[in-house]
């Protein structure tokens, strides 16, 4: 899908915008673009970009987006919803590059994309899985309005969700 028809989501400090074909190709091919933070892309960005061919709906209007720092114009991470919804539930994933962590960007982006998810017909819940060994990611979700549903100690993960 052409990203030119998908509007950006704007927050106080960020713009969440669709990936364009050039950015996907650069991430998959190991290239660099001048509008990226020095430490973008991270491993998770490479994985997601590599799966776009198998999951084209991940790039639609409610799918994956790049996180752009408005002050600098640099891409500092990515965030996305994994389409299609299952019984009204979508999963969210996100990552901010190490050089920009600790600024609240992940929570700000998660709040914005979660709110946007609820504009899709039939979507009533956005959920996320985090590793128990990553308490910072759990704090991101809590700051974005998600609530802990369960911890599965044997698997080392916790489930969080926010419901409309």
Coordinates of C-alpha atoms in Angstrom, one line a residue:
X1 CA 0.0 0.0 0.0
X2 CA 1.3 3.5 -0.8
X3 CA 2.1 5.3 2.4
X4 CA 1.3 8.7 0.8
X5 CA -2.4 8.2 1.5
X6 CA -2.0 7.4 5.2
X7 CA -1.9 10.4 7.5
X8 CA 0.8 10.9 10.1
X9 CA -0.2 10.7 13.8
X10 CA 1.2 13.7 15.5
X11 CA 1.9 13.9 19.3
X12 CA 3.5 16.7 21.3
X13 CA 7.0 15.5 20.4
X14 CA 6.6 12.8 17.8
X15 CA 5.3 12.1 14.3
X16 CA 4.2 8.5 13.7
X17 CA 4.3 8.0 10.0
X18 CA 4.1 5.0 7.6
X19 CA 7.2 3.3 6.3
X20 CA 7.9 4.1 2.7
X21 CA 9.2 1.6 0.2
X22 CA 12.7 3.2 0.2
X23 CA 13.0 2.9 4.0
X24 CA 11.8 -0.8 4.0
X25 CA 14.4 -1.6 1.3
X26 CA 17.2 0.2 3.2
X27 CA 16.4 -1.6 6.5
X28 CA 16.1 -5.0 4.8
X29 CA 19.2 -4.4 2.8
X30 CA 21.4 -3.0 5.6
X31 CA 21.5 0.5 4.2
X32 CA 21.5 3.9 5.9
X33 CA 19.4 6.9 5.2
X34 CA 20.3 10.4 6.3
X35 CA 17.1 11.0 8.3
X36 CA 17.7 8.2 10.7
X37 CA 19.2 8.4 14.2
X38 CA 22.7 6.9 14.2
X39 CA 21.5 3.8 16.0
X40 CA 18.4 3.2 13.8
X41 CA 17.4 0.6 12.8
X42 CA 17.4 -1.8 15.8
X43 CA 17.1 -5.5 15.5
X44 CA 13.3 -5.4 16.0
X45 CA 13.0 -2.9 13.1
X46 CA 14.9 -5.3 10.8
X47 CA 12.7 -8.2 11.8
X48 CA 9.4 -6.2 11.1
X49 CA 10.7 -4.7 7.9
X50 CA 11.7 -8.2 6.7
X51 CA 8.1 -9.5 7.3
X52 CA 6.3 -6.7 5.4
X53 CA 6.3 -8.8 2.3
X54 CA 4.5 -11.7 4.0
X55 CA 2.2 -9.3 5.9
X56 CA 1.3 -6.4 3.6
X57 CA -1.6 -5.2 5.9
X58 CA 1.0 -4.3 8.5
X59 CA 1.7 -1.2 6.4
X60 CA -1.9 -0.1 6.1
X61 CA -3.4 2.9 7.9
X62 CA -3.6 1.0 11.2
X63 CA -0.4 -0.9 10.9
X64 CA 3.3 -0.1 11.5
X65 CA 4.8 3.3 11.6
X66 CA 8.2 4.9 12.1
X67 CA 8.6 7.1 15.2
X68 CA 10.0 10.5 14.2
X69 CA 11.4 13.0 16.7
X70 CA 9.7 16.2 15.6
X71 CA 12.5 18.5 16.8
X72 CA 15.3 16.8 14.9
X73 CA 13.3 15.1 12.1
X74 CA 15.1 11.9 12.8
X75 CA 13.6 8.4 12.8
X76 CA 14.2 7.1 16.4
X77 CA 12.2 3.9 16.4
X78 CA 9.1 2.1 15.2
X79 CA 5.8 1.1 16.5
X80 CA 3.0 -1.1 15.1
X81 CA -0.2 -3.0 15.2
X82 CA -0.2 -6.5 14.0
X83 CA -3.1 -6.9 11.6
X84 CA -5.6 -8.3 11.2
X85 CA -7.4 -8.1 14.5
X86 CA -8.5 -11.3 16.1
X87 CA -12.0 -11.0 17.6
X88 CA -11.5 -7.3 18.0
X89 CA -8.1 -7.6 19.6
X90 CA -4.9 -6.2 18.2
X91 CA -1.3 -6.6 19.4
X92 CA 1.1 -3.7 19.6
X93 CA 4.9 -3.7 19.4
X94 CA 7.3 -0.9 19.7
X95 CA 11.0 0.0 20.0
X96 CA 12.9 3.2 20.5
X97 CA 16.7 3.3 19.7
X98 CA 19.0 3.4 22.8
X99 CA 20.1 7.0 22.2
X100 CA 16.5 8.2 22.7
X101 CA 15.3 5.9 25.5
X102 CA 14.3 7.4 28.8
X103 CA 12.5 10.4 27.3
X104 CA 9.0 8.9 27.3
X105 CA 8.8 8.5 23.6
X106 CA 7.7 4.9 23.6
X107 CA 4.7 5.6 26.0
X108 CA 3.8 8.7 24.0
X109 CA 3.8 6.7 20.7
X110 CA 1.9 3.8 22.3
X111 CA -0.8 6.1 23.6
X112 CA -1.2 7.7 20.1
X113 CA -1.3 4.4 18.2
X114 CA -3.6 2.7 20.7
X115 CA -6.0 5.6 20.3
X116 CA -5.8 5.3 16.6
X117 CA -6.4 1.5 16.8
X118 CA -9.8 2.2 18.4
X119 CA -10.9 4.1 15.3
X120 CA -10.8 0.8 13.3
X121 CA -14.2 -0.9 13.1
X122 CA -14.7 -3.7 15.7
X123 CA -11.4 -3.1 17.6
X124 CA -12.1 -3.1 21.3
X125 CA -8.7 -4.2 22.8
X126 CA -5.1 -3.5 22.2
X127 CA -2.7 -5.9 23.9
X128 CA 1.0 -6.5 24.3
X129 CA 3.4 -9.1 25.6
X130 CA 6.5 -8.2 27.5
X131 CA 9.4 -10.2 28.9
X132 CA 9.5 -10.2 32.6
X133 CA 13.2 -9.5 32.3
X134 CA 12.3 -6.1 30.7
X135 CA 10.6 -4.0 33.4
X136 CA 11.2 -0.8 31.3
X137 CA 8.9 -2.1 28.6
X138 CA 6.2 -2.9 31.3
X139 CA 6.5 0.7 32.5
X140 CA 6.1 2.0 29.0
X141 CA 2.8 0.1 28.7
X142 CA 1.6 1.2 32.2
X143 CA 2.3 4.9 31.3
X144 CA 0.4 4.4 28.1
X145 CA -2.7 3.2 30.0
X146 CA -2.3 -0.5 29.7
X147 CA -3.1 -2.8 32.6
X148 CA -1.4 -6.1 33.6
X149 CA -3.6 -9.0 32.7
X150 CA -1.4 -11.9 33.7
X151 CA 2.2 -13.0 34.2
X152 CA 3.2 -16.4 32.9
X153 CA 6.4 -17.1 34.9
X154 CA 7.2 -20.3 33.1
X155 CA 7.2 -18.5 29.8
X156 CA 8.9 -15.4 31.3
X157 CA 6.3 -13.0 29.9
X158 CA 3.5 -10.8 31.0
X159 CA 0.3 -9.7 29.1
X160 CA -1.0 -6.2 29.2
X161 CA -4.1 -4.7 27.6
X162 CA -6.1 -1.6 27.2
X163 CA -9.8 -1.8 26.3
X164 CA -12.0 0.8 24.8

